[in-house]
Amino acid sequence: MRPFKIFLKTDLFRSKVCGGLDFTYDECNINIETFRYQFDTMLGTQRKVTIKEVAAEANVAVSTVSLVINQKGYVSEATRTRVEAATEKLSFVPSNAARQLISRKTGNIGFVTRSDHFVRNEPFYTQIFLGTEFEARNQNHYILLSTIPSPYSPGTDTPRFLRERNVDGILIAGRVDPLFITETTDAGIPVVLVDFEYSGLPAVIIDNQTGTREAVDYLIAKGRVHIAFLGAEMDHPSMEARLEGFRLAISKAAEIRDIESEILVVDGEPDHVAGQKLSMQLFSLDPFPTAVFCVNDAIAFSVLEMAAERGIVIPDELAVIGFDDVPRSSRSVPPLTTIRVYKEQLGELALRYLSELLQDNTENSGSFDRGSHSIQIPAELILRESA
Amino acid sequence: MRPFKIFLKTDLFRSKVCGGLDFTYDECNINIETFRYQFDTMLGTQRKVTIKEVAAEANVAVSTVSLVINQKGYVSEATRTRVEAATEKLSFVPSNAARQLISRKTGNIGFVTRSDHFVRNEPFYTQIFLGTEFEARNQNHYILLSTIPSPYSPGTDTPRFLRERNVDGILIAGRVDPLFITETTDAGIPVVLVDFEYSGLPAVIIDNQTGTREAVDYLIAKGRVHIAFLGAEMDHPSMEARLEGFRLAISKAAEIRDIESEILVVDGEPDHVAGQKLSMQLFSLDPFPTAVFCVNDAIAFSVLEMAAERGIVIPDELAVIGFDDVPRSSRSVPPLTTIRVYKEQLGELALRYLSELLQDNTENSGSFDRGSHSIQIPAELILRESA
DNA sequence: CCTTTATATCGAAACGTTTCGATATTTTTT
DNA sequence: AAAAAATATCGAAACGTTTCGATATAAAGG
């Protein structure tokens, strides 16, 4: 809009500069942004196109362009299409940095999980992560991933995005050191837990209890009477719920008594090591059970392996059911009957939940979080050949 | 520095406002940033502390604070300590958004891998990712992860960070659709490939050939004469290199002839499906080999399983060597002798390489990339019980 | 026909940094 | 002793957006 003048010292330079442009030196009465854009492209200096160039191209003010791309306020149909054409033509993409700066939001969401969880053999948390990543695209968020060590020391191990306040909210997947959780909530950063619960914070979890109950009901319906329970890390809320589900299912079945002697648990992570210990205990049980519910697939695999070594026929002599439905479950020998957890969906839901929380936060700022809920998502019994 | 005045309409408001502050209404001759800071904290409106407040606290200009925290230019020892104290006191963290805006850099690095690679059973690429994540902290970068589908369609599947130019560089892990690679290079974004090579682009790869040669040399040294090679996806540069290493090792051994009949390959990913096909072929070989080199651990596991079914004793009747050293290798039966790939290190190195590239790019902008190299990192033969 | 309301557009300020001269002081060189 | 160079500090402009009035026109209401 505003006309401008260029003062060039030599004729040579003058011809050089204006030679590549759409207008001559004499008629430099042109929008300065258009000039800069042309000048830069002529020199090969590819600057990012900004809202200013779009505005110049569409012959409107920058504020109008802003209104168009954010779909706010009043804009006439005519200018809207004009601006959109300009945006398209110059292939304009708004600068994230500038937006962050003015909106005082980062648009980033942190995803935190324990490093040992993340690299373990079965890609459980990896799949959850991918679920959040997928949903993040819809919600126009970026995910920053950070793993934390298991005994966590605040300050030292603090993820960079937390230290630099470079996230709007944080997703915590799986059990982590409570010190980390309090560190983030103390920092005033909204948090949603995934596959874990802690002190009433918003969480997205699996309906462990119902899932387990269905599985055990199935075993009972198939006429199995001696059903063992193999568990580990029983102070984990999910594990507690699974045991609870187990007890509930058993207690409903009139024909079964004396449960406790068939509930086997060990300390530590429910991994293959625990699985081996538990299998040993299982196979020395007397009377020998006809079915076993394992608290996760890793333990079930151990049972399968050890049964194969001892020549115990599955499922005829022993029915085995796991939990999680990791990819390997479908190709174990025999394929494992297990409870499917929709991991991607878990991640998706968690992100959407957090996203909503952030929305609410800004709309009525400082409002109390209205009775933070746990969202439960159902798990599904998948029948394969081990039960 | 600049004195200011506040005009408050009522006495009540006047007392309210100044009541919580360190100074009275009469002596409002104070730095305005200090006032705002105090005022905000009084109201409980926790604004992020900015460089301005630090400057006010340390009684210097904002530019001086900037010089101190970036360790640039001339700053006297006295003011430096004063500024550092202020920074510490107010626990100031520079705003990423503002920095990005002015520096025209995002500080982000994209990590791209195929989704099926990322969620596969063995956390190979997950570990590479964690390596880059680790190094990213040192280099003050954030990692944005995105997976892409295997037949990739540019435009539709384009990761958001690429579309929005929200990364300074991209790391591509494992084989991806060439269309994606050209899309990023066309966009002028520096890229480093990890565990894959393509058209002379900078890459960080494993020394596949030497690794394989060492393994086969070891088998030969142990007196194995009939050595088979099980491979898949042989158009992959890494696989080619492994086969080349195999051939080189064999050709050096005078006592071995007729290799080709013992080189078995199938198409498609080198996963357990390929492993089963290859194992079938292997076990129908005549004369039956005394050792087998598998192009990765997944295939080796299949061999192990099928050997167990057929009662073939490992390593006595058949020595088995894999490649990758995934976590499961140490607990297979028998534990797998394999070639260890330092996955975290691979990721670390790739990030450092990319980081250097970015540095160079800005320093002498527009310079040609001086003979882009592939960095090879050595693999190590790990002796366990299968060979 | 005048007043209010809705629609349309714009300019300028703000967000929180970094960097580029400008200026002032001290030290070194001639 | 004067000139040049090094040191120290500062103010202002810039980065690319969004948002807040202001202003102008068109439509609606009395």
Coordinates of C-alpha atoms in Angstrom, one line a residue, chain A residues 36 46-48 93-98 100-101 104-105 107-108 115 118-123 126-127 129-130 133 136-137 139-148 157-166 187-188 272 305 309 326-328 331 333 344, chain B residues 36 46-48 93-98 100-101 104-105 107-108 115 118-123 126-127 129-130 133 136-137 139-148 157-166 187-188 272 305 309 326-328 331 333 344:
Chain A
R36 CA 11.2 -7.9 -1.2
Q46 CA 14.6 -18.3 -0.4
R47 CA 13.0 -16.6 2.5
K48 CA 10.0 -18.2 4.0
V93 CA 2.4 -21.7 5.9
P94 CA 2.1 -19.7 9.1
S95 CA 5.1 -19.6 11.2
N96 CA 4.8 -21.7 14.3
A97 CA 7.2 -19.7 16.3
A98 CA 5.3 -16.4 15.8
Q100 CA 3.5 -19.6 19.8
L101 CA 5.0 -16.3 20.8
R104 CA 1.7 -18.0 24.7
K105 CA 1.2 -21.6 23.9
G107 CA 1.4 -26.4 20.7
N108 CA 3.5 -29.2 22.0
S115 CA 12.9 -46.0 29.2
F118 CA 9.7 -48.2 26.0
V119 CA 12.4 -50.5 24.7
R120 CA 11.1 -53.7 26.1
N121 CA 10.5 -56.5 23.7
E122 CA 6.8 -56.1 23.2
P123 CA 5.9 -52.7 21.6
T126 CA 5.3 -47.8 21.4
Q127 CA 1.8 -48.5 20.1
F129 CA 2.7 -43.6 21.6
L130 CA 1.8 -44.0 17.9
E133 CA 1.0 -39.3 17.5
A136 CA -1.9 -35.2 17.6
R137 CA -2.1 -34.6 13.9
Q139 CA -5.5 -31.8 17.1
N140 CA -2.7 -29.8 15.6
H141 CA -0.2 -30.7 18.2
Y142 CA 3.3 -31.9 18.2
I143 CA 4.5 -34.7 20.4
L144 CA 7.8 -34.5 22.2
L145 CA 8.9 -37.8 23.6
S146 CA 11.1 -38.3 26.6
T147 CA 11.9 -41.3 28.6
I148 CA 12.8 -41.1 32.3
D157 CA 16.4 -36.3 35.2
T158 CA 13.8 -33.6 34.3
P159 CA 12.9 -33.8 30.6
R160 CA 14.1 -30.8 28.7
F161 CA 10.6 -29.8 27.6
L162 CA 9.5 -29.7 31.2
R163 CA 12.4 -27.6 32.3
E164 CA 12.0 -25.2 29.4
R165 CA 8.2 -25.2 29.7
N166 CA 8.1 -26.1 26.1
A187 CA 4.9 -27.0 37.7
G188 CA 1.2 -26.4 36.9
H272 CA 9.7 -63.3 31.3
E305 CA 7.4 -72.6 26.8
E309 CA 9.5 -78.6 27.7
V326 CA 1.0 -58.2 21.9
P327 CA 1.9 -59.0 18.3
R328 CA 3.7 -62.1 19.3
R331 CA 2.2 -66.5 16.4
V333 CA 2.8 -72.1 19.7
E344 CA -3.5 -47.1 19.7
Chain B
R36 CA 4.7 -5.4 36.3
Q46 CA 1.9 -16.1 37.0
R47 CA 3.3 -14.7 33.8
K48 CA 6.5 -16.3 32.6
V93 CA 14.2 -19.6 31.1
P94 CA 14.4 -18.0 27.7
S95 CA 11.3 -18.4 25.5
N96 CA 11.8 -20.9 22.8
A97 CA 9.2 -19.3 20.6
A98 CA 10.9 -15.9 20.6
Q100 CA 12.9 -19.5 17.0
L101 CA 11.3 -16.4 15.6
R104 CA 14.7 -18.4 11.9
K105 CA 15.4 -21.9 13.2
G107 CA 15.5 -26.2 17.0
N108 CA 13.6 -29.3 16.0
S115 CA 5.4 -47.4 11.0
F118 CA 8.7 -49.0 14.5
V119 CA 6.1 -51.3 16.0
R120 CA 7.7 -54.6 15.0
N121 CA 8.5 -57.0 17.8
E122 CA 12.1 -56.2 18.2
P123 CA 12.7 -52.6 19.3
T126 CA 13.0 -47.7 19.0
Q127 CA 16.5 -48.0 20.3
F129 CA 15.3 -43.4 18.3
L130 CA 16.3 -43.3 21.9
E133 CA 16.7 -38.5 21.7
A136 CA 19.4 -34.3 21.1
R137 CA 19.5 -33.2 24.7
Q139 CA 22.7 -30.6 21.2
N140 CA 19.7 -28.7 22.5
H141 CA 17.4 -30.0 20.0
Y142 CA 13.9 -31.4 20.2
I143 CA 13.0 -34.6 18.3
L144 CA 9.7 -34.8 16.5
L145 CA 8.8 -38.3 15.5
S146 CA 6.6 -39.3 12.7
T147 CA 6.0 -42.6 11.0
I148 CA 5.1 -43.0 7.4
D157 CA 1.3 -38.7 3.9
T158 CA 3.6 -35.8 4.4
P159 CA 4.5 -35.5 8.1
R160 CA 3.2 -32.3 9.6
F161 CA 6.6 -31.0 10.6
L162 CA 7.7 -31.2 7.0
R163 CA 4.6 -29.5 5.6
E164 CA 4.9 -26.8 8.2
R165 CA 8.6 -26.5 7.9
N166 CA 8.9 -27.0 11.6
A187 CA 12.1 -29.1 0.2
G188 CA 15.7 -28.1 0.9
H272 CA 9.8 -64.6 11.0
E305 CA 12.7 -73.1 16.5
E309 CA 11.1 -79.3 16.3
V326 CA 18.1 -57.8 19.6
P327 CA 17.2 -58.2 23.3
R328 CA 15.6 -61.6 22.7
R331 CA 17.4 -65.5 26.1
V333 CA 17.3 -71.4 23.5
E344 CA 21.8 -46.2 20.5

